[in-house]
Amino acid sequence: MLGICRGRRKFLAASLTVLFVPAITWIYLFTGSFEDGKPVSLSPLESQPHSPRYMASSQRERESLEVRMREVEEENRVLRKQLSLAQSRSPSHHRGNHSKTYSMEEGTGDSESLRAGIVAGNSSECGQQPAVEKCETIHVAIVCAGYNASRDVVTLVKSVLFHRRNPLHFHLIADAIAKQILATLFQTWMVPAVRIDFYDADELKSEVSWIPNKHYSGIYGLMKLVLTKTLPSNLERVIVLDTDITFATDIAELWAVFHKFKGQQVLGLVENQSDWYLGNLWKNHRPWPALGRGYNTGVILLLLDKLRKMKWEQMWRLTAERELMSMLSTSLADQLPCFWNVQLSDHTRSEQCYRDVSDLKVIHWNSPKKLRVKNKHVEFFRNLYLTFLEYDGNLLRRELFGCPSEADVNSENLQKQLSELDEDDLCYEFRRERFTVHRTHLYFLHYEYEPASDNTDVTLVAQLSMDRLQMLEAICKHWEGPISLALYLSDAEAQQFLRYAQGSEVLMSRHNVGYHIVYKEGQFYPVNLLRNVAMKHISTPYMFLSDIDFLPMYGLYEYLRKSVIQLDLANTKKALIVPAFETLRYRLSFPKSKAELLSMLDMGTLFTFRYHVWTKGHAPTNFAKWRTATTPYRVEWEADFEPYVVVRKDCPEYDRRFVGFGWNKVAHIMELDAQEYEFTVLPNAYMIHMPHAPSFDITKFRSNKQYRICLKTLKEEFQQDMSRHYGFAALKYLTAESNS
C-alpha cells in the first residue's frame, strides 16, 4: 500500500500520483498540495466542468492550483526517471514490487504479520499493525451496474462474509437494475450485522460522463472519482472494491491498515504489476502515461474526511480537463498489484506477490477474459473462486456474538412467527416452511422487455427445479412472448444453470425471459412461494399461470392477446382456462391445430390431463363441449378444480402453506372463485403435459402417511380461513369437500 511505512514518505512528500480509477491513468492525486500544513484554497465547482459557475471561479485560486500542478508534474517526471533506474537495478529474482519506494506490497511475510494487516514483505519495518476493535464496523463501497455485475457482487460478498469477524456496512453505488436485484437479495439473505445502503449510479453519470472513455468497465468505473461527494459526509473512511474481487482473508486486516495512515496520507493503493503502462508490449504499443507501471484501483483505501478537506472534487476535475486537451479520451488502465490485490491478467507478474497459499489476501480477476485468463496458477485461483461462487450462502448467516446489531424488522417478525408454532406438532415442519425466508436473486440473467403498445401483453409464469431444465428450450420455441420463471436451486446448481443457459443458443437469443433464483432451504419444495416470486416480477398486465412440464400450443401467445381484448379482461374478473392434455410419449409430433389434437385424442396418443389418476382436477373444463366449441364458454367451480388460467396481474397470490405435492393449485382456484372470478374456457387453446419421472415430493406424498395427514390438516385450516375471510359465501367449499 502507498504511504504507510516510513521508507515511503519521501515519495508522499513530493506527491502521491496514482491511477485512481479503471480507465484513467492520467489523473494524479497528490497529498503534497498542502503548503505549510494548510491545503491550497480551491473554490467549489459545479458538477459540469464548463458550467457558468465553474468558469466564474476565482482566477487567482485557479492559477495557484495550476502552478502547483506544474510543480507536481515536474516532480512526477523526476520520479518516473528514478523509478526507471530503480527497476533496471532490481535483480530479476526479487519477489514483490520492484520498488520499495512506491509500495509496501513486497513479498509475503509471515502469517501472523499478515493477520495483523502488515503487507511489507519479510521485514517488520512498519511495526505491529494496530488491531481492529471487535465490534468496529467496516465500511465497503462497491460500484455495481447491470445483471452480470450483480452476480459478481454476490461472490465477492460471500468471500468477505466467510472470513469476516466484524460488522459490515456495504455502500452500493448501483443502477436501477442492480439495486432491484441486490436489495431483494440482501433483504431475503438476512445476514446478521450487515447493513446495506444504496446510492443511485444513474444520478452520478453526469458527474463523469463528460470524460471520453473506452474502457471495458464503461462509465461506471469512473464513479469512484466522486465517492467523496456521494457517500455520507460523516463517513470518514471506506474500502473501495471492484466487483471481480475474491477475498482470501479477513477484510479487517485490510481495514487495520487505516490505523497506520499519518499526516497527509489520504489513500492506499498497490502498484500495478503489469508491464502494460511501460509500453512496447507489441509494435506501436503506446499506452496512457503513468508513473512507472501505474497503480491498481481494484482495492482502494480512502480517508474521505481528509480528501474532502483537500478539495479532492476540484482537484480531479481540473486535472482531467487539462489532460483531456491532449489525450482526447481514456483507455485501458488497470491493474496488477500484490497479495492485497493479486491481479490475474495475461500480462501479469502476480506470481511475484506470493510464495505460498497462506500469502494470498485478495484475488482480482481484472481481465475481460475473467476465468479464462492465462496465468501460471490459474487453476488454483479458479478453484478458490469457484468455492465461493458455489458456496451455500445460507451458511453465512452467522451471528457476531457480543456485537450489538441494528434491529431488523424482517428477522424480528420471522422469529415472532416461529415462536408461536408448536415444535411438538407433527406438522411443525410444514407450518414452518410457510414462514421461511428464502434467499432470492432476481433476474439472474440479462432481461429486456418492451411493453406492447396495445396493453394486451401476456407473460407465461412457471416454476422449476434442476431436473426440469431440459424443458426451457422447448417452451421458448413454443412461446415467443415474455416468460417469468422461478428456479429452486442450490448455489452450486445456480452456476450449473448459468453454464447451461450460456451454452444454449435458444436461451441466449431470448432476452424477454426473467430467471429468478430462489435458493434451497428446508426439506420441502416451496412450490407456491416460487409461483408468487415469478408472478410478482412480471412486466405485463396479464399472465398465463402454467407449469414447466407443459408445452403451450404454437401461436398460443398471440391467441391469448386477442382473447384478452375479445373477453374484456381489463374490466372484468375473468380467469381464462387453457384446456390441458397429456401424452405418455417422450417423443411427440406436437399437434399444430385443434383438429390434429382431436385426432390424436381419438387415436389414444393424447389424453385429457390426469384423467387416469385425478379426473376431478380438470373435469369441470368439460372436454366434451370443448371438442365442438367455437366460442368461449363459462364453467362453474367444482371441488378440486385446478385448471391453468390467464388472469390479470393483480390476482391473489398462491397460499404458501401448501408445499411439495398436493392442493397448491386447488387452493388458488378456490380463492379466485371466492373473489367472484368467472371461469371461461377458450375454445381454440390447448397445452400438453410432457412425461417425466415422478418428483421427489409426490413420492413422499404416496409413501409417507404423516405427509398425507398433514396435508389434510392444512386443507381444513385453509377452508376455515376462507370461511372467516369470505363469510357465508365460502360455506360451499366446506360442503363441496365433504361431498367429494
XYZ file of C-alpha atoms in Angstrom:
740
model
C 0.000 0.000 0.000
C 1.124 3.544 -0.628
C 2.209 5.945 2.029
C 2.144 3.636 5.025
C 5.717 2.968 6.104
C 8.459 5.425 6.864
C 10.529 4.406 3.843
C 7.813 5.715 1.511
C 7.405 9.196 2.941
C 9.831 10.830 0.596
C 7.561 9.828 -2.256
C 4.467 11.042 -0.462
C 6.044 14.330 0.499
C 6.676 15.045 -3.167
C 3.301 13.813 -4.403
C 1.067 10.805 -4.457
C 0.496 10.322 -8.164
C -1.792 7.449 -8.775
C -4.057 5.797 -11.179
C -7.327 6.373 -9.385
C -9.934 4.510 -11.425
C -10.041 1.946 -14.214
C -9.842 3.878 -17.448
C -7.940 6.867 -16.028
C -4.194 6.558 -15.870
C -3.562 10.237 -16.139
C -5.305 11.649 -13.061
C -2.843 12.404 -10.286
C -3.866 12.547 -6.638
C -1.284 14.396 -4.635
C -1.123 14.893 -0.920
C 1.597 17.412 -1.482
C -0.997 20.075 -2.138
C -0.643 21.208 1.444
C 1.510 24.277 1.892
C 2.791 24.949 5.387
C 0.354 22.379 6.682
C -2.622 24.094 5.011
C -4.490 22.889 1.948
C -4.449 25.003 -1.166
C -7.665 27.020 -1.255
C -9.925 25.932 -4.092
C -13.403 27.183 -4.820
C -16.233 24.663 -5.303
C -17.050 23.647 -8.842
C -20.304 22.691 -10.441
C -20.770 19.038 -11.456
C -20.282 20.018 -15.091
C -16.793 21.349 -15.751
C -17.949 24.016 -18.211
C -20.856 25.406 -16.200
C -21.087 29.180 -15.751
C -20.250 28.908 -12.080
C -17.196 26.868 -12.886
C -15.969 29.408 -15.431
C -16.545 32.206 -12.978
C -14.475 30.657 -10.164
C -11.650 32.671 -8.750
C -8.930 33.111 -11.354
C -6.315 33.625 -8.677
C -7.155 30.347 -6.947
C -7.145 28.539 -10.249
C -3.745 29.930 -11.186
C -2.424 28.909 -7.772
C -3.558 25.354 -8.334
C -2.175 25.296 -11.876
C 1.223 26.400 -10.614
C 1.156 23.633 -8.047
C 0.078 21.147 -10.728
C 3.054 22.098 -12.898
C 5.326 21.585 -9.913
C 3.821 18.165 -9.276
C 4.149 17.189 -12.924
C 7.819 18.110 -12.823
C 8.245 16.081 -9.640
C 6.466 13.179 -11.364
C 8.886 13.380 -14.264
C 11.788 13.076 -11.860
C 10.074 10.223 -10.023
C 9.487 8.357 -13.264
C 13.146 8.603 -14.016
C 14.042 7.390 -10.515
C 11.581 4.532 -10.825
C 13.029 3.508 -14.167
C 16.552 3.476 -12.684
C 15.378 1.507 -9.653
C 13.705 -1.105 -11.855
C 16.765 -1.509 -14.035
C 18.862 -2.188 -10.914
C 16.408 -4.657 -9.343
C 17.545 -8.309 -9.505
C 15.315 -10.488 -11.667
C 14.659 -12.920 -8.841
C 13.382 -10.231 -6.468
C 9.901 -11.009 -5.153
C 7.071 -8.495 -4.710
C 7.029 -4.995 -6.140
C 10.244 -3.870 -7.718
C 10.483 -0.551 -5.966
C 10.325 -0.273 -2.199
C 9.761 3.431 -2.645
C 6.351 3.034 -4.139
C 4.612 0.108 -2.468
C 4.590 -1.900 0.690
C 3.183 -4.922 -1.200
C 6.517 -6.673 -1.265
C 6.876 -10.413 -0.730
C 4.679 -12.332 1.633
C 5.748 -12.104 5.243
C 4.745 -14.495 7.984
C 1.119 -15.370 8.649
C 0.942 -13.533 11.972
C 2.122 -10.307 10.397
C -0.363 -10.731 7.599
C -3.146 -11.302 10.068
C -2.225 -8.041 11.704
C -2.624 -6.218 8.413
C 1.083 -5.772 7.557
C 1.966 -6.390 3.937
C 5.579 -5.329 3.876
C 7.421 -8.472 2.871
C 9.547 -10.388 5.321
C 10.739 -7.296 7.115
C 8.962 -5.621 10.009
C 9.781 -2.042 9.127
C 6.209 -0.921 9.645
C 5.939 -2.330 13.143
C 2.988 -4.164 14.610
C -0.305 -3.254 12.961
C -2.967 -1.999 15.404
C -5.808 -4.491 15.701
C -9.338 -3.658 14.624
C -11.734 -3.489 17.554
C -14.039 -6.473 17.880
C -17.285 -4.695 17.004
C -15.883 -1.906 14.841
C -17.957 -1.544 11.666
C -16.039 -1.929 8.419
C -17.320 0.197 5.536
C -17.064 -1.100 1.984
C -18.028 0.761 -1.201
C -18.752 -1.044 -4.475
C -19.873 0.349 -7.815
C -22.251 -2.103 -9.475
C -24.386 -1.859 -12.602
C -26.338 -4.422 -14.580
C -27.148 -8.113 -14.344
C -23.654 -9.614 -14.669
C -22.044 -7.288 -12.129
C -24.835 -8.109 -9.671
C -23.846 -11.780 -9.854
C -20.195 -10.850 -9.341
C -21.033 -8.815 -6.239
C -22.629 -11.868 -4.634
C -19.426 -13.899 -4.974
C -17.356 -11.006 -3.625
C -19.684 -10.595 -0.639
C -19.612 -14.335 0.062
C -15.821 -14.302 0.262
C -15.922 -11.311 2.623
C -18.617 -12.851 4.848
C -16.803 -16.178 5.005
C -13.746 -14.641 6.695
C -15.221 -11.637 8.496
C -15.466 -11.173 12.274
C -16.741 -7.597 12.284
C -19.994 -5.846 11.430
C -20.085 -4.725 7.800
C -21.692 -1.748 6.107
C -21.834 -2.026 2.320
C -22.286 1.173 0.329
C -23.514 0.100 -3.116
C -23.427 2.630 -5.927
C -25.891 0.859 -8.195
C -28.053 1.466 -11.226
C -31.784 0.683 -11.109
C -31.249 -2.913 -12.260
C -28.565 -3.757 -9.719
C -30.484 -2.042 -6.929
C -33.614 -4.096 -7.567
C -31.623 -7.325 -7.672
C -29.345 -6.675 -4.692
C -31.979 -5.041 -2.482
C -34.131 -8.180 -2.756
C -31.132 -10.449 -2.329
C -29.892 -8.844 0.893
C -33.411 -8.439 2.259
C -34.010 -12.171 1.874
C -30.460 -13.171 2.833
C -30.895 -11.679 6.314
C -27.232 -11.815 7.339
C -26.712 -10.533 10.907
C -24.566 -7.438 11.460
C -24.634 -6.431 7.798
C -26.112 -3.135 6.656
C -26.732 -2.136 3.045
C -27.177 1.369 1.652
C -27.762 2.193 -1.996
C -26.730 5.269 -3.978
C -28.187 5.997 -7.406
C -25.478 5.473 -10.014
C -27.686 6.947 -12.723
C -27.705 10.279 -10.899
C -23.891 10.253 -10.874
C -23.480 9.740 -14.603
C -23.488 13.465 -15.287
C -20.542 13.848 -12.897
C -18.241 11.761 -15.107
C -19.971 11.273 -18.476
C -18.100 14.234 -19.962
C -14.902 12.163 -19.804
C -14.485 10.158 -23.062
C -13.988 6.501 -22.161
C -13.042 3.302 -23.989
C -12.505 1.010 -21.009
C -14.446 -2.274 -20.887
C -15.894 -1.340 -17.487
C -17.577 1.678 -19.089
C -18.603 4.861 -17.339
C -19.281 3.156 -14.010
C -15.595 2.668 -13.275
C -15.184 6.443 -13.288
C -17.695 6.843 -10.459
C -15.010 6.038 -7.903
C -13.856 9.601 -8.529
C -16.955 11.059 -6.889
C -17.174 8.877 -3.775
C -16.175 11.766 -1.507
C -19.276 13.584 -2.707
C -21.576 10.559 -2.952
C -21.018 8.806 0.362
C -22.361 10.256 3.647
C -20.484 13.334 4.831
C -19.958 11.763 8.269
C -18.279 8.680 6.809
C -14.562 9.087 7.471
C -13.035 6.067 5.746
C -14.005 3.334 3.321
C -12.563 0.377 1.453
C -13.432 0.545 -2.249
C -13.603 -2.764 -4.126
C -14.171 -3.856 -7.694
C -16.892 -6.460 -8.232
C -14.441 -9.064 -9.561
C -12.553 -9.343 -6.258
C -12.275 -12.500 -4.134
C -11.086 -12.252 -0.529
C -8.862 -14.969 0.912
C -8.574 -13.400 4.359
C -10.489 -11.328 6.894
C -11.223 -7.879 5.477
C -10.416 -6.493 8.950
C -6.733 -6.991 8.108
C -7.112 -4.511 5.284
C -9.186 -2.150 7.449
C -6.409 -2.189 10.027
C -4.068 -0.502 7.551
C -6.035 2.718 8.085
C -4.550 2.921 11.584
C -1.111 3.428 10.037
C -2.121 6.452 7.965
C -0.326 9.551 9.249
C -0.150 13.222 8.482
C -1.279 13.992 4.976
C -1.688 10.374 3.820
C -5.175 10.022 2.400
C -5.392 6.803 0.414
C -3.857 3.384 -0.039
C -3.187 1.611 -3.328
C -0.818 -1.027 -4.586
C 1.487 -0.722 -7.554
C 0.460 -2.292 -10.828
C 2.494 -5.409 -11.566
C 1.748 -5.396 -15.294
C 4.137 -4.028 -17.911
C 1.203 -2.532 -19.808
C 1.989 1.078 -18.987
C 5.679 0.675 -19.648
C 4.771 0.242 -23.329
C 6.409 -1.793 -26.069
C 4.426 -4.988 -25.441
C 3.983 -5.087 -29.203
C 4.709 -2.885 -32.169
C 3.203 0.611 -31.823
C 2.016 -0.147 -28.284
C 1.524 3.339 -26.812
C -0.420 3.120 -23.563
C -1.536 6.055 -21.488
C 1.200 7.697 -19.473
C 1.541 6.579 -15.875
C 4.068 6.785 -13.095
C 6.022 3.629 -13.850
C 3.563 0.778 -14.065
C 0.751 2.841 -12.593
C -1.440 1.841 -9.665
C -4.260 -0.598 -9.169
C -7.754 0.572 -8.300
C -9.376 -2.786 -7.631
C -8.737 -2.253 -3.916
C -8.531 1.294 -2.561
C -8.391 2.687 0.964
C -9.875 6.186 1.161
C -9.695 8.621 4.058
C -12.783 10.506 2.991
C -12.638 13.229 5.627
C -9.137 14.307 4.605
C -9.905 14.057 0.906
C -12.856 16.395 1.388
C -10.708 18.888 3.292
C -8.144 18.942 0.498
C -10.967 19.571 -2.024
C -10.496 16.376 -3.972
C -13.531 17.106 -6.188
C -11.961 20.239 -7.610
C -8.541 18.664 -7.974
C -9.501 15.711 -10.121
C -11.764 17.824 -12.353
C -9.080 20.375 -13.101
C -6.556 17.640 -13.811
C -8.966 15.765 -16.075
C -9.745 18.889 -18.086
C -6.106 19.669 -18.657
C -5.102 16.153 -19.650
C -8.049 15.637 -22.000
C -6.883 18.595 -24.072
C -4.015 16.410 -25.268
C -5.183 12.835 -24.541
C -8.685 13.126 -26.055
C -10.085 10.011 -24.323
C -9.336 7.477 -21.643
C -8.451 3.869 -22.356
C -7.487 0.618 -20.619
C -5.974 1.470 -17.295
C -5.754 -1.278 -14.684
C -4.055 -3.102 -12.573
C -1.812 -5.709 -11.103
C -0.680 -5.192 -7.523
C 0.499 -7.708 -4.931
C -1.212 -10.039 -2.487
C -3.671 -7.425 -1.270
C -4.675 -7.415 -4.903
C -3.252 -10.366 -6.852
C -4.069 -9.386 -10.417
C -4.910 -12.117 -12.917
C -4.491 -10.909 -16.475
C -2.478 -12.009 -19.491
C 0.418 -9.633 -18.728
C 0.591 -10.337 -15.036
C 3.553 -10.721 -12.705
C 1.274 -11.882 -9.915
C 3.459 -14.900 -9.084
C 5.926 -12.431 -7.601
C 3.345 -11.487 -4.954
C 3.166 -14.802 -3.122
C 5.192 -17.861 -2.314
C 2.513 -19.879 -0.553
C -1.251 -20.177 -0.333
C -1.193 -18.522 3.082
C 0.273 -15.388 1.478
C -2.823 -14.669 -0.610
C -5.119 -11.904 0.571
C -7.199 -10.601 -2.314
C -7.557 -12.034 -5.805
C -8.655 -9.770 -8.632
C -9.977 -11.106 -11.939
C -9.176 -7.854 -13.700
C -9.045 -9.178 -17.246
C -12.074 -9.071 -19.569
C -11.394 -12.810 -20.026
C -12.121 -13.405 -16.311
C -11.741 -17.150 -15.539
C -10.277 -17.828 -18.993
C -7.239 -15.669 -18.344
C -3.779 -17.131 -18.915
C -1.895 -17.441 -15.663
C 0.690 -19.787 -14.212
C -1.539 -20.797 -11.278
C -4.913 -20.057 -12.806
C -6.342 -23.481 -11.904
C -5.709 -22.852 -8.217
C -7.179 -19.355 -8.366
C -10.156 -20.581 -10.375
C -10.903 -23.309 -7.824
C -10.714 -20.796 -4.985
C -13.119 -18.511 -6.831
C -15.496 -21.381 -7.619
C -15.516 -22.365 -3.963
C -17.212 -19.080 -3.063
C -19.224 -18.984 -6.279
C -20.930 -22.273 -5.351
C -20.782 -21.887 -1.559
C -24.131 -22.148 0.240
C -24.900 -18.545 1.166
C -27.281 -19.688 3.903
C -24.275 -20.885 5.916
C -23.042 -17.286 6.105
C -25.957 -16.163 8.300
C -23.663 -16.262 11.317
C -24.262 -14.176 14.402
C -21.436 -11.972 15.662
C -21.733 -12.747 19.339
C -21.045 -9.834 21.639
C -21.650 -7.216 18.956
C -24.894 -5.218 19.112
C -26.668 -5.105 15.769
C -29.406 -2.915 14.388
C -32.901 -4.324 14.753
C -34.013 -5.998 11.542
C -37.782 -5.889 11.163
C -37.945 -8.904 8.855
C -35.811 -11.004 11.161
C -37.813 -9.976 14.224
C -41.113 -10.783 12.517
C -39.801 -14.158 11.437
C -38.653 -15.040 14.949
C -42.017 -13.949 16.360
C -43.939 -16.105 13.880
C -41.740 -19.128 14.514
C -42.011 -18.728 18.282
C -45.789 -19.044 18.001
C -45.505 -22.510 16.426
C -45.588 -25.681 18.493
C -42.402 -27.642 17.834
C -44.082 -30.806 19.152
C -46.741 -30.554 16.451
C -46.288 -33.433 13.985
C -46.885 -30.940 11.183
C -44.412 -28.394 12.553
C -42.060 -28.604 9.552
C -44.961 -27.951 7.162
C -46.073 -24.931 9.148
C -42.541 -23.627 9.499
C -41.991 -23.638 5.740
C -44.739 -21.063 5.344
C -42.601 -18.503 7.186
C -39.188 -19.475 5.850
C -37.449 -16.595 4.070
C -35.643 -17.967 1.028
C -32.685 -16.046 -0.333
C -33.770 -14.763 -3.746
C -31.718 -13.495 -6.681
C -33.958 -11.789 -9.230
C -33.064 -11.563 -12.923
C -30.112 -13.927 -12.743
C -29.558 -13.394 -16.463
C -29.882 -10.356 -18.682
C -33.516 -9.292 -19.172
C -35.091 -6.879 -21.646
C -38.755 -6.181 -22.200
C -40.525 -3.580 -24.328
C -44.202 -3.074 -23.367
C -46.738 -3.792 -26.089
C -48.398 -0.649 -27.394
C -51.904 -2.157 -27.159
C -51.536 -3.102 -23.471
C -52.544 -6.729 -24.106
C -49.265 -8.478 -23.396
C -49.233 -11.791 -21.510
C -46.349 -13.353 -19.540
C -46.048 -17.115 -19.130
C -45.394 -17.866 -15.440
C -43.867 -21.120 -14.192
C -41.511 -22.604 -11.611
C -38.972 -25.402 -11.803
C -36.068 -27.195 -10.197
C -32.829 -28.511 -11.660
C -34.398 -31.704 -13.026
C -36.661 -29.733 -15.373
C -34.058 -27.537 -17.103
C -34.448 -29.541 -20.297
C -37.941 -28.061 -20.752
C -36.717 -24.477 -21.108
C -35.637 -24.584 -24.738
C -38.853 -26.300 -25.847
C -41.031 -23.758 -24.016
C -39.103 -20.870 -25.576
C -39.730 -22.356 -29.024
C -43.461 -22.692 -28.337
C -43.963 -19.311 -26.601
C -42.409 -16.197 -28.112
C -43.794 -13.805 -25.507
C -42.262 -12.796 -22.161
C -41.655 -15.516 -19.571
C -41.140 -15.284 -15.810
C -39.525 -18.324 -14.189
C -38.687 -19.048 -10.556
C -35.963 -21.681 -10.205
C -35.441 -23.552 -6.930
C -31.710 -24.234 -6.847
C -28.720 -24.526 -4.565
C -25.811 -22.126 -5.081
C -23.910 -24.816 -6.985
C -26.947 -25.655 -9.120
C -27.411 -21.968 -9.936
C -23.961 -21.983 -11.521
C -24.762 -25.165 -13.443
C -27.890 -23.463 -14.739
C -25.849 -20.412 -15.727
C -23.434 -22.554 -17.729
C -26.335 -24.447 -19.309
C -28.111 -21.251 -20.327
C -24.949 -19.596 -21.652
C -24.291 -22.683 -23.774
C -27.773 -22.649 -25.315
C -28.298 -20.622 -28.477
C -32.056 -20.768 -27.921
C -31.927 -19.354 -24.392
C -29.241 -16.769 -25.143
C -31.256 -15.441 -28.083
C -34.203 -14.715 -25.768
C -33.882 -11.592 -23.615
C -37.531 -11.450 -22.513
C -37.202 -14.372 -20.081
C -36.773 -13.431 -16.429
C -34.926 -16.094 -14.438
C -35.358 -15.665 -10.679
C -33.296 -17.927 -8.426
C -34.875 -18.943 -5.112
C -32.177 -20.709 -3.119
C -32.839 -24.030 -1.473
C -33.548 -24.157 2.224
C -35.552 -26.670 4.241
C -36.868 -30.089 3.286
C -39.901 -29.151 1.160
C -40.276 -27.798 -2.346
C -41.887 -24.347 -1.794
C -43.990 -24.544 -4.953
C -46.362 -21.696 -4.146
C -43.615 -19.369 -2.973
C -41.904 -19.959 -6.324
C -45.092 -19.173 -8.200
C -45.527 -15.975 -6.196
C -41.966 -14.856 -6.962
C -42.481 -15.449 -10.686
C -45.883 -13.678 -10.608
C -44.602 -10.668 -8.718
C -41.899 -9.892 -11.248
C -43.811 -9.769 -14.493
C -43.867 -6.649 -16.655
C -47.158 -7.255 -18.464
C -50.793 -6.567 -17.483
C -51.752 -10.256 -17.838
C -50.183 -13.599 -17.010
C -50.647 -17.213 -18.039
C -50.223 -19.377 -14.911
C -48.660 -22.540 -16.285
C -46.315 -25.302 -15.128
C -42.896 -26.117 -16.517
C -43.913 -29.592 -17.766
C -46.448 -28.165 -20.226
C -45.803 -27.074 -23.779
C -48.282 -24.446 -24.998
C -49.680 -24.843 -28.476
C -47.853 -22.967 -31.215
C -49.337 -19.495 -31.520
C -50.923 -19.516 -28.051
C -49.211 -16.242 -27.131
C -50.905 -14.278 -29.917
C -54.200 -16.120 -29.394
C -54.279 -15.131 -25.716
C -53.571 -11.489 -26.520
C -56.576 -11.454 -28.869
C -58.722 -13.236 -26.258
C -57.817 -10.611 -23.651
C -59.409 -7.969 -25.874
C -62.333 -10.094 -27.002
C -63.345 -11.021 -23.435
C -62.600 -7.576 -21.962
C -60.259 -8.974 -19.344
C -59.129 -5.471 -18.409
C -62.529 -4.579 -16.974
C -63.890 -7.942 -15.794
C -62.779 -10.516 -13.243
C -62.280 -13.476 -15.522
C -59.942 -16.456 -15.458
C -59.451 -17.748 -18.999
C -58.937 -21.528 -18.983
C -56.450 -23.152 -21.359
C -57.528 -26.826 -21.603
C -54.803 -29.244 -20.551
C -53.884 -32.553 -22.185
C -51.070 -35.034 -21.715
C -49.002 -37.592 -23.563
C -47.146 -40.623 -22.274
C -44.692 -40.434 -25.156
C -41.332 -38.726 -24.709
C -41.167 -38.138 -28.466
C -44.316 -36.454 -29.666
C -45.243 -34.948 -33.001
C -46.806 -31.851 -31.495
C -50.271 -31.083 -32.943
C -50.318 -27.875 -34.940
C -54.094 -27.387 -34.769
C -57.153 -28.290 -32.714
C -58.268 -30.703 -35.423
C -54.951 -32.530 -35.280
C -55.138 -32.668 -31.472
C -58.661 -34.159 -31.573
C -57.423 -36.792 -33.991
C -54.599 -37.719 -31.604
C -57.113 -37.892 -28.741
C -59.201 -40.353 -30.709
C -56.135 -42.430 -31.548
C -55.016 -42.601 -27.912
C -51.815 -40.618 -28.480
C -53.121 -37.853 -26.205
C -55.392 -37.815 -23.158
C -57.158 -35.163 -21.146
C -54.787 -34.221 -18.344
C -54.610 -36.710 -15.452
C -57.907 -38.364 -16.271
C -56.341 -41.691 -15.180
C -55.485 -40.593 -11.630
C -57.229 -37.293 -10.817
C -60.264 -36.772 -13.014
C -61.755 -34.116 -10.726
C -58.822 -31.786 -11.287
C -59.880 -30.847 -14.837
C -63.303 -32.423 -15.379
C -65.157 -29.067 -14.935
C -63.418 -27.847 -18.120
C -65.982 -30.019 -19.927
C -63.799 -31.509 -22.643
C -66.818 -32.989 -24.424
C -68.158 -29.489 -25.017
C -64.703 -28.166 -25.902
C -64.391 -30.635 -28.820
C -67.085 -28.787 -30.787
C -66.926 -25.326 -29.183
C -66.167 -22.392 -31.447
C -66.747 -19.632 -28.903
C -65.637 -19.202 -25.265
C -67.953 -20.777 -22.711
C -68.353 -20.384 -18.972
C -67.944 -23.207 -16.445
C -68.631 -23.325 -12.720
C -66.195 -24.047 -9.955
C -66.256 -27.572 -8.522
C -64.323 -29.216 -5.708
C -60.641 -29.945 -6.513
C -60.768 -27.926 -9.750
C -57.231 -26.850 -10.769
C -57.143 -25.538 -14.357
C -54.378 -23.450 -15.902
C -55.612 -19.912 -16.356
C -54.890 -16.475 -17.790
C -55.614 -13.653 -15.329
C -54.761 -10.040 -14.672
C -51.541 -9.440 -12.783
C -53.497 -8.208 -9.732
C -54.971 -11.637 -8.975
C -54.391 -13.089 -5.467
C -51.166 -14.894 -4.653
C -50.877 -18.633 -4.048
C -51.170 -19.791 -0.432
C -47.703 -20.584 0.917
C -48.859 -23.157 3.475
C -49.073 -25.720 0.658
C -45.619 -27.062 -0.137
C -44.428 -30.048 -2.098
C -47.238 -32.042 -3.641
C -50.942 -31.560 -3.107
C -53.575 -28.829 -3.169
C -51.260 -25.980 -4.152
C -53.240 -25.024 -7.303
C -56.603 -26.205 -5.951
C -56.443 -23.673 -3.120
C -55.614 -20.853 -5.538
C -58.529 -21.620 -7.873
C -60.812 -21.810 -4.846
C -59.751 -18.320 -3.800
C -60.318 -16.979 -7.316
C -63.838 -18.362 -7.134
C -64.345 -16.832 -3.683
C -63.368 -13.469 -5.181
C -66.029 -14.000 -7.854
C -63.782 -14.658 -10.825
C -65.672 -16.028 -13.813
C -64.088 -19.168 -15.334
C -64.171 -19.064 -19.135
C -62.844 -21.871 -21.334
C -61.040 -20.839 -24.520
C -62.274 -22.962 -27.470
C -59.122 -22.885 -29.601
C -56.393 -23.037 -26.952
C -54.600 -26.049 -25.546
C -51.445 -27.146 -23.742
C -49.841 -30.584 -23.472
C -48.112 -32.093 -20.450
C -44.875 -33.891 -21.319
C -43.901 -37.088 -19.435
C -41.212 -37.071 -16.743
C -40.089 -39.122 -13.773
C -42.164 -38.636 -10.579
C -40.956 -35.762 -8.441
C -39.455 -36.385 -5.014
C -42.413 -34.650 -3.371
C -45.076 -36.814 -4.995
C -43.080 -39.855 -3.931
C -43.137 -38.586 -0.332
C -46.875 -37.978 -0.582
C -47.508 -41.510 -1.749
C -45.172 -43.242 0.706
C -45.423 -41.102 3.845
C -48.634 -41.386 5.833
C -47.771 -38.405 8.051
C -47.291 -36.286 4.927
C -50.851 -37.073 3.842
C -52.217 -36.433 7.335
C -50.551 -33.012 7.478
C -51.804 -32.105 4.006
C -55.350 -32.949 5.102
C -54.897 -30.789 8.216
C -53.637 -27.854 6.154
C -56.598 -28.187 3.776
C -59.047 -27.986 6.657
C -57.296 -24.949 8.124
C -57.286 -23.248 4.722
C -61.021 -23.798 4.358
C -61.627 -22.399 7.828
C -59.569 -19.321 6.907
C -61.643 -18.948 3.740
C -64.851 -19.038 5.796
C -63.561 -16.352 8.156
C -62.380 -14.166 5.305
C -65.252 -14.539 2.831
C -68.102 -15.330 5.218
C -71.278 -17.126 4.179
C -70.222 -17.381 0.516
C -67.320 -19.651 1.474
C -69.522 -22.288 3.140
C -69.940 -24.029 -0.211
C -66.287 -25.052 -0.129
C -66.776 -26.967 3.118
C -69.909 -28.621 1.710
C -68.224 -29.487 -1.584
C -65.259 -31.010 0.229
C -67.460 -33.202 2.428
C -69.396 -34.455 -0.620
C -66.344 -35.170 -2.741
